[in-house]
Short mmCIF file of C-alpha atoms and ligand atoms in Angstrom, two decimals:
data_model
loop_
_atom_site.label_atom_id
_atom_site.label_comp_id
_atom_site.label_asym_id
_atom_site.label_seq_id
_atom_site.Cartn_x
_atom_site.Cartn_y
_atom_site.Cartn_z
CA MET A 1 0.00 0.00 0.00
CA GLU A 2 1.17 3.49 -0.70
CA ASN A 3 1.29 6.38 1.75
CA GLN A 4 1.87 4.02 4.65
CA ASN A 5 3.71 6.81 6.43
CA LYS A 6 0.49 8.80 6.86
CA PRO A 7 -2.42 7.55 8.98
CA LEU A 8 -5.67 6.56 7.25
CA ILE A 9 -7.56 9.67 8.40
CA ILE A 10 -4.90 11.97 7.01
CA ARG A 11 -4.97 10.25 3.62
CA THR A 12 -8.76 10.60 3.67
CA ILE A 13 -8.54 14.31 4.55
CA GLU A 14 -6.19 14.70 1.61
CA GLY A 15 -8.98 13.38 -0.60
CA LYS A 16 -7.60 9.92 -1.29
CA LYS A 17 -10.11 7.18 -1.92
CA GLU A 18 -9.35 4.48 0.63
CA GLU A 19 -10.60 0.92 1.06
CA ARG A 20 -11.50 1.48 4.68
CA ILE A 21 -13.63 4.27 6.12
CA PRO A 22 -11.87 5.84 9.08
CA ILE A 23 -13.84 6.18 12.32
CA TRP A 24 -13.63 8.38 15.40
CA MET A 25 -16.26 9.93 17.66
CA MET A 26 -16.45 13.47 18.91
CA ARG A 27 -16.07 13.51 22.71
CA GLN A 28 -15.01 9.86 22.57
CA ALA A 29 -12.87 10.34 25.68
CA GLY A 30 -15.40 10.96 28.39
CA ARG A 31 -18.32 10.02 30.51
CA HIS A 32 -19.82 7.16 28.50
CA LEU A 33 -16.78 5.09 29.55
CA PRO A 34 -16.68 3.62 33.09
CA GLU A 35 -12.87 3.74 33.04
CA TYR A 36 -13.09 7.49 32.32
CA LYS A 37 -15.46 8.04 35.24
CA GLU A 38 -13.05 6.19 37.47
CA LEU A 39 -10.09 8.28 36.31
CA ARG A 40 -12.19 11.45 36.59
CA ALA A 41 -13.12 10.64 40.19
CA ARG A 42 -9.42 10.58 41.04
CA ASN A 43 -8.90 14.02 39.40
CA LYS A 44 -11.31 16.37 41.16
CA SER A 45 -10.66 19.57 39.22
CA PHE A 46 -11.40 19.18 35.51
CA LEU A 47 -8.80 21.76 34.50
CA ASP A 48 -6.10 20.17 36.69
CA PHE A 49 -7.02 16.88 35.00
CA CYS A 50 -6.50 18.50 31.57
CA TYR A 51 -3.11 19.82 32.76
CA ALA A 52 -1.87 16.48 34.16
CA PRO A 53 -0.04 14.88 31.20
CA ALA A 54 -0.19 11.28 32.45
CA ALA A 55 -3.91 11.44 33.29
CA ALA A 56 -4.81 13.33 30.10
CA ALA A 57 -2.83 10.84 27.99
CA GLU A 58 -4.59 7.96 29.73
CA ALA A 59 -8.06 9.48 29.11
CA THR A 60 -7.11 10.04 25.45
CA LEU A 61 -6.10 6.40 25.00
CA GLN A 62 -9.03 4.78 26.81
CA PRO A 63 -11.44 4.75 23.85
CA LEU A 64 -8.74 3.26 21.58
CA ARG A 65 -8.22 0.36 23.96
CA ARG A 66 -11.90 -0.43 23.84
CA TYR A 67 -12.81 0.29 20.23
CA ASP A 68 -11.41 -0.36 16.78
CA ILE A 69 -11.21 3.33 15.84
CA ASP A 70 -8.73 5.29 13.76
CA ALA A 71 -7.98 8.38 15.82
CA ALA A 72 -7.21 9.61 19.29
CA ILE A 73 -8.32 13.14 20.13
CA ILE A 74 -6.33 14.77 22.87
CA PHE A 75 -8.13 15.03 26.18
CA SER A 76 -8.39 18.76 26.82
CA ASP A 77 -11.05 21.44 26.38
CA ILE A 78 -11.73 24.43 24.15
CA LEU A 79 -11.74 26.68 27.25
CA VAL A 80 -8.08 26.08 28.12
CA ILE A 81 -7.39 29.00 25.75
CA PRO A 82 -9.19 31.76 27.70
CA HIS A 83 -7.84 30.14 30.87
CA ALA A 84 -4.24 30.13 29.62
CA MET A 85 -4.61 33.78 28.56
CA GLY A 86 -5.55 34.76 32.10
CA GLN A 87 -9.37 34.74 32.21
CA PHE A 88 -11.01 33.07 35.23
CA VAL A 89 -12.46 29.71 34.08
CA ASP A 90 -13.95 26.99 36.24
CA PHE A 91 -15.94 23.82 35.54
CA LYS A 92 -18.74 23.42 38.04
CA GLU A 93 -20.24 20.02 38.69
CA GLY A 94 -23.70 19.77 37.17
CA ILE A 95 -23.46 23.29 35.66
CA GLY A 96 -20.57 23.22 33.21
CA PRO A 97 -18.08 25.96 32.46
CA VAL A 98 -18.25 29.28 34.33
CA LEU A 99 -16.03 32.22 33.31
CA GLU A 100 -15.65 35.75 34.61
CA PRO A 101 -17.15 37.63 31.65
CA ILE A 102 -15.04 40.15 29.73
CA ARG A 103 -17.15 42.93 28.18
CA GLU A 104 -15.00 46.05 28.29
CA ILE A 105 -12.50 46.89 25.59
CA THR A 106 -9.98 47.94 28.27
CA GLU A 107 -10.30 44.49 29.86
CA LEU A 108 -9.10 42.79 26.70
CA ARG A 109 -5.61 43.65 27.87
CA LYS A 110 -6.08 40.90 30.45
CA LEU A 111 -5.89 38.33 27.67
CA ASP A 112 -2.21 37.57 27.25
CA THR A 113 -1.21 35.36 24.30
CA SER A 114 2.46 35.26 25.34
CA LYS A 115 1.84 32.72 28.12
CA ILE A 116 -0.03 30.13 26.05
CA ILE A 117 2.89 27.89 25.20
CA THR A 118 4.22 27.67 28.76
CA ARG A 119 0.81 27.35 30.41
CA LEU A 120 -0.43 24.73 27.97
CA ASN A 121 2.83 22.81 27.94
CA PRO A 122 1.19 19.90 29.82
CA VAL A 123 -1.27 19.50 26.92
CA TYR A 124 1.63 19.29 24.45
CA GLU A 125 3.40 16.86 26.73
CA ALA A 126 0.26 14.69 26.85
CA LEU A 127 0.17 14.69 23.02
CA GLY A 128 3.75 13.43 22.98
CA ARG A 129 2.90 10.64 25.39
CA VAL A 130 -0.13 9.53 23.37
CA LYS A 131 1.81 9.67 20.11
CA GLU A 132 4.29 7.10 21.41
CA LYS A 133 1.46 4.63 21.95
CA LEU A 134 -0.22 4.88 18.54
CA ASN A 135 0.57 2.79 15.49
CA SER A 136 1.29 4.34 12.09
CA GLU A 137 -2.33 3.96 10.89
CA GLN A 138 -3.84 5.72 13.91
CA ALA A 139 -4.05 9.49 13.80
CA LEU A 140 -3.61 11.86 16.71
CA LEU A 141 -5.94 14.86 16.61
CA GLY A 142 -5.52 18.20 18.28
CA PHE A 143 -8.31 20.77 18.47
CA CYS A 144 -9.50 24.19 19.50
CA GLY A 145 -12.73 26.14 19.73
CA ALA A 146 -13.34 28.55 16.86
CA PRO A 147 -13.05 32.30 17.55
CA TRP A 148 -16.82 32.96 17.63
CA THR A 149 -17.60 29.97 19.86
CA LEU A 150 -14.89 31.00 22.32
CA ALA A 151 -16.03 34.63 22.14
CA THR A 152 -19.54 33.59 23.28
CA TYR A 153 -18.07 31.99 26.42
CA ILE A 154 -15.66 34.88 27.04
CA ILE A 155 -18.47 37.46 26.77
CA GLN A 156 -21.32 35.58 28.46
CA GLY A 157 -19.28 33.69 31.03
CA LYS A 158 -21.30 30.55 30.33
CA GLY A 159 -22.79 28.34 27.65
CA GLY A 160 -26.48 28.05 26.85
CA ASP A 161 -28.17 30.31 24.31
CA ARG A 162 -26.00 32.98 22.70
CA ASN A 163 -28.55 35.80 22.58
CA ASP A 164 -26.62 37.87 25.07
CA ALA A 165 -23.32 37.43 23.19
CA LYS A 166 -25.05 38.21 19.88
CA CYS A 167 -26.59 41.48 21.10
CA PHE A 168 -23.27 42.42 22.67
CA ALA A 169 -21.44 41.67 19.41
CA TYR A 170 -23.95 43.71 17.37
CA GLN A 171 -23.42 46.67 19.70
CA ASN A 172 -19.64 46.41 20.09
CA PRO A 173 -17.98 45.86 16.70
CA GLN A 174 -14.67 47.37 17.87
CA PHE A 175 -14.49 45.06 20.86
CA MET A 176 -15.25 42.09 18.61
CA ALA A 177 -12.56 43.03 16.10
CA GLN A 178 -9.95 43.23 18.86
CA LEU A 179 -11.14 40.04 20.56
CA PHE A 180 -11.07 38.14 17.25
CA ASP A 181 -7.51 39.34 16.58
CA ILE A 182 -6.39 38.10 20.00
CA LEU A 183 -8.15 34.75 19.56
CA ILE A 184 -6.84 34.18 16.04
CA GLU A 185 -3.25 34.61 17.23
CA ALA A 186 -3.84 32.53 20.38
CA LEU A 187 -5.48 29.68 18.49
CA ALA A 188 -2.89 29.62 15.71
CA ILE A 189 -0.14 29.34 18.33
CA HIS A 190 -2.03 26.58 20.15
CA LEU A 191 -2.85 24.55 17.02
CA ASP A 192 0.69 24.88 15.71
CA ALA A 193 2.08 23.71 19.07
CA GLN A 194 -0.27 20.69 19.02
CA LEU A 195 0.92 19.76 15.52
CA LYS A 196 4.56 20.15 16.59
CA ALA A 197 3.85 17.95 19.62
CA GLY A 198 2.65 15.12 17.38
CA ALA A 199 -0.90 15.82 16.24
CA ASN A 200 -1.47 14.72 12.62
CA ALA A 201 -4.43 17.05 12.13
CA VAL A 202 -6.55 19.50 14.11
CA GLN A 203 -10.27 20.12 14.37
CA ILE A 204 -11.78 23.57 14.85
CA PHE A 205 -15.02 23.22 16.87
CA GLU A 206 -17.46 25.99 15.94
CA SER A 207 -20.10 24.64 18.29
CA TRP A 208 -22.23 27.77 18.09
CA ALA A 209 -22.52 28.39 14.34
CA GLU A 210 -26.31 28.12 14.53
CA ASP A 211 -28.84 30.95 14.77
CA LEU A 212 -26.72 33.43 12.82
CA SER A 213 -27.83 35.72 10.01
CA ASP A 214 -25.87 35.78 6.75
CA LEU A 215 -24.13 38.95 7.87
CA ALA A 216 -23.20 37.62 11.29
CA PHE A 217 -22.12 34.25 9.89
CA ASN A 218 -19.78 35.99 7.46
CA GLU A 219 -18.33 38.38 10.04
CA TRP A 220 -18.08 36.14 13.10
CA VAL A 221 -17.63 32.64 11.67
CA ILE A 222 -16.20 32.84 8.14
CA ALA A 223 -13.87 35.85 8.46
CA PRO A 224 -12.10 34.93 11.73
CA THR A 225 -11.86 31.24 10.77
CA LYS A 226 -10.36 32.18 7.42
CA LYS A 227 -7.74 34.31 9.18
CA LEU A 228 -7.02 31.54 11.67
CA VAL A 229 -6.55 28.97 8.89
CA ALA A 230 -4.27 31.35 6.97
CA ARG A 231 -2.22 32.15 10.07
CA LEU A 232 -1.85 28.48 10.98
CA LYS A 233 -0.81 27.59 7.44
CA GLU A 234 1.77 30.38 7.61
CA LEU A 235 3.23 28.75 10.73
CA ASN A 236 2.71 25.23 9.43
CA PRO A 237 2.10 25.01 5.66
CA ASP A 238 1.23 21.32 5.81
CA ALA A 239 -1.39 21.66 8.59
CA LYS A 240 -4.49 19.52 8.03
CA ILE A 241 -7.62 21.15 9.40
CA ILE A 242 -11.15 19.81 9.92
CA GLY A 243 -13.70 22.61 10.38
CA PHE A 244 -16.96 21.79 12.17
CA PRO A 245 -19.50 24.63 12.10
CA ARG A 246 -22.29 22.97 14.09
CA GLY A 247 -25.71 24.29 13.18
CA ALA A 248 -24.62 25.71 9.82
CA SER A 249 -25.06 22.61 7.70
CA HIS A 250 -26.82 24.56 4.92
CA ARG A 251 -23.70 26.73 4.63
CA LEU A 252 -21.02 24.04 4.44
CA LYS A 253 -19.94 24.73 0.87
CA LEU A 254 -19.60 28.43 1.63
CA TYR A 255 -17.75 27.66 4.88
CA HIS A 256 -15.39 25.25 3.15
CA SER A 257 -14.61 27.41 0.14
CA GLN A 258 -14.19 30.63 2.12
CA THR A 259 -12.22 29.47 5.16
CA GLY A 260 -9.70 27.14 3.51
CA VAL A 261 -10.21 24.23 5.93
CA ASN A 262 -9.29 20.86 4.42
CA ALA A 263 -12.30 18.87 5.58
CA VAL A 264 -15.76 19.68 6.88
CA GLY A 265 -17.81 18.20 9.70
CA MET A 266 -21.56 17.68 9.22
CA ASP A 267 -23.99 17.99 12.12
CA ILE A 268 -27.12 15.89 12.64
CA SER A 269 -29.44 18.09 10.59
CA CYS A 270 -27.18 18.11 7.54
CA ASP A 271 -28.58 16.82 4.24
CA ILE A 272 -25.51 14.70 3.54
CA PHE A 273 -26.24 13.76 -0.07
CA LYS A 274 -27.02 17.36 -0.99
CA THR A 275 -23.84 18.53 0.76
CA ARG A 276 -21.81 15.91 -1.12
CA GLU A 277 -23.32 17.08 -4.39
CA GLU A 278 -22.66 20.76 -3.65
CA ILE A 279 -19.12 20.30 -2.40
CA GLY A 280 -18.10 17.75 -5.04
CA ASN A 281 -16.57 14.30 -4.71
CA GLU A 282 -13.01 15.37 -3.87
CA ILE A 283 -13.45 17.10 -0.51
CA CYS A 284 -13.39 15.09 2.71
CA LEU A 285 -16.61 15.16 4.76
CA GLN A 286 -17.10 13.93 8.33
CA GLY A 287 -20.12 13.05 10.46
CA ASN A 288 -23.26 13.10 10.88
CA LEU A 289 -24.71 10.23 12.93
CA ASP A 290 -27.22 11.36 15.54
CA PRO A 291 -25.66 10.63 18.97
CA PHE A 292 -29.14 9.61 20.14
CA ALA A 293 -29.43 6.98 17.39
CA LEU A 294 -26.31 5.58 19.05
CA VAL A 295 -28.03 5.70 22.44
CA ALA A 296 -31.11 3.99 21.00
CA GLY A 297 -29.26 1.25 19.09
CA GLY A 298 -31.14 -1.45 17.18
CA GLU A 299 -32.70 -1.16 13.77
CA TYR A 300 -32.70 2.60 13.49
CA LEU A 301 -29.02 2.76 14.33
CA GLU A 302 -28.35 0.24 11.57
CA LYS A 303 -30.48 2.22 9.11
CA SER A 304 -28.73 5.47 10.07
CA VAL A 305 -25.25 3.98 9.73
CA ASN A 306 -26.10 2.50 6.32
CA HIS A 307 -27.49 5.81 5.12
CA ILE A 308 -24.18 7.50 5.94
CA LEU A 309 -22.18 4.63 4.42
CA ASP A 310 -24.16 4.99 1.16
CA CYS A 311 -23.15 8.63 1.00
CA ALA A 312 -19.57 7.82 2.05
CA ARG A 313 -19.14 5.78 -1.14
CA LEU A 314 -19.33 8.97 -3.19
CA GLY A 315 -16.21 10.64 -1.81
CA PRO A 316 -13.68 10.75 1.02
CA HIS A 317 -15.56 10.42 4.31
CA ILE A 318 -14.60 10.12 7.98
CA PHE A 319 -17.25 8.28 9.96
CA ASN A 320 -18.24 10.31 13.02
CA LEU A 321 -21.24 11.58 14.95
CA GLY A 322 -23.07 14.82 14.26
CA HIS A 323 -22.17 16.04 17.76
CA GLY A 324 -20.41 14.63 20.80
CA ILE A 325 -21.22 11.17 22.14
CA VAL A 326 -23.49 11.49 25.19
CA PRO A 327 -22.82 9.96 28.63
CA GLN A 328 -25.76 7.52 28.52
CA THR A 329 -24.51 5.81 25.33
CA PRO A 330 -24.31 2.02 25.80
CA ILE A 331 -20.87 0.66 24.96
CA ALA A 332 -22.52 -2.29 23.18
CA ASN A 333 -24.14 0.15 20.72
CA VAL A 334 -20.80 1.74 19.90
CA GLU A 335 -19.36 -1.72 19.30
CA ALA A 336 -22.34 -2.62 17.08
CA MET A 337 -21.91 0.61 15.10
CA ILE A 338 -18.22 -0.08 14.49
CA LYS A 339 -18.97 -3.67 13.46
CA LEU A 340 -21.53 -2.44 10.94
CA ILE A 341 -19.07 0.03 9.44
CA ARG A 342 -16.25 -2.51 9.32
CA GLY A 343 -18.52 -5.18 7.89
O1 LIG B 1 -12.96 13.18 23.56
C1 LIG B 1 -12.83 14.33 23.11
O2 LIG B 1 -13.53 14.76 22.19
C2 LIG B 1 -11.70 15.20 23.64
C3 LIG B 1 -12.00 16.06 24.72
C4 LIG B 1 -12.95 17.24 24.62
C5 LIG B 1 -13.59 17.75 25.77
N1 LIG B 1 -14.24 18.90 25.42
C6 LIG B 1 -13.51 17.16 27.12
C7 LIG B 1 -14.55 17.49 28.10
C8 LIG B 1 -13.31 18.06 23.54
C9 LIG B 1 -12.95 17.94 22.07
C10 LIG B 1 -14.11 19.12 24.07
C11 LIG B 1 -14.64 20.23 23.24
C12 LIG B 1 -15.58 21.19 23.83
N2 LIG B 1 -15.63 21.66 25.10
C13 LIG B 1 -16.59 21.84 23.09
C14 LIG B 1 -16.82 21.68 21.60
C15 LIG B 1 -17.59 20.46 21.28
C16 LIG B 1 -19.04 20.52 21.64
O3 LIG B 1 -19.43 19.71 22.50
O4 LIG B 1 -19.75 21.35 21.08
C17 LIG B 1 -17.28 22.70 23.97
C18 LIG B 1 -18.43 23.60 23.62
C19 LIG B 1 -16.64 22.58 25.24
C20 LIG B 1 -16.97 23.33 26.50
C21 LIG B 1 -17.38 22.41 27.57
N3 LIG B 1 -16.54 21.54 28.24
C22 LIG B 1 -18.67 22.26 28.13
C23 LIG B 1 -19.90 23.02 27.67
C24 LIG B 1 -18.59 21.30 29.15
C25 LIG B 1 -19.66 20.88 30.09
C26 LIG B 1 -20.68 20.03 29.48
C27 LIG B 1 -20.17 18.64 29.25
O5 LIG B 1 -20.20 18.18 28.11
O6 LIG B 1 -19.76 18.04 30.24
C28 LIG B 1 -17.24 20.83 29.16
C29 LIG B 1 -16.68 19.79 30.06
C30 LIG B 1 -15.95 18.65 29.42
N4 LIG B 1 -15.05 18.74 28.40
C31 LIG B 1 -16.04 17.28 29.82
C32 LIG B 1 -15.16 16.56 29.00
C33 LIG B 1 -14.86 15.09 29.05
C34 LIG B 1 -16.87 16.75 30.98
C35 LIG B 1 -16.21 17.12 32.25
C36 LIG B 1 -16.27 16.06 33.28
O7 LIG B 1 -15.79 14.93 33.06
O8 LIG B 1 -16.75 16.38 34.36
#
């Protein structure tokens, strides 16, 4: 076989037609695995857990020990970036992330990109540890949150609906321009460092690409992502990037052609055949199994997997979910899904 030096997922991202369909699952390292819950119980603070290289490497490798999948995604979080730049970030049990909101232009000075590499060194060390354990066909993935998604957390101080962040962004274009510039630089540094530490590709999670007008989508999603991709490729011309604008499945062709990402993730609501037709048969697509079809299992899971596999025959495709795997997912259903794909 040719290209044996590059893992299967990377060859697929490059648009090569492969015999096997690569598989990984968003949020695969996490609470659906009992061994994760056990490891998590021993690491009380989620952020300290992310910054403990041995524990983070272990969490990253757990799903690969259990499942026949083709990638490890580093155990970390999108919010390590505001945290490493000096914003207060905490993960509260049963609530999720809580940040001290930044809403004044003068406060943007608090966000310091110069400390990222030293503060996130444990993440890069964890990547190195994981890399040593993978074989040449398994890819290691790094990731970050996209500028707009991170901006919503930085401005609102929490997740949930983005109405507050949207109104704020409409009213404060200067603040947004400065914040995007800071984030673009921070994220390019972080993605480049992950690639240098051993990641074969990176995914940009734009988890909050939904509910945006054309104008806002262009200004807050497309433009900053395009700059981030360009900056990363300046630092690392060979960088392979998967962009995942969740909730913008009707805009995937636009997103792909404008931002310069190499591959595109499809959420649950994406019309996958239409997207394949629009984007052509050369570009790598990823997704879009409903995580709750995986919870349900049985006939509908089989039907859903086959529907995606039918589409995957048309062009390079990475099998994945349309959003993160949820904690109540039965392990047997994941195994059944993988068996179906492999069969
Ligand atoms: O397996 C993997 O995919 C790698 C690890 C990973 C985590 N978070 C670990 C995590 C990844 C890729 C993320 C991305 C992330 N984090 C996103 C983008 C993807 C998406 O889901 O849309 C977002 C929006 C976040 C922010 C975040 N982190 C939230 C909203 C929460 C709380 C809700 C939740 O899912 O628990 C987290 C916490 C978090 N990040 C956990 C894990 C395993 C759970 C923490 C715990 O174990 O207590």
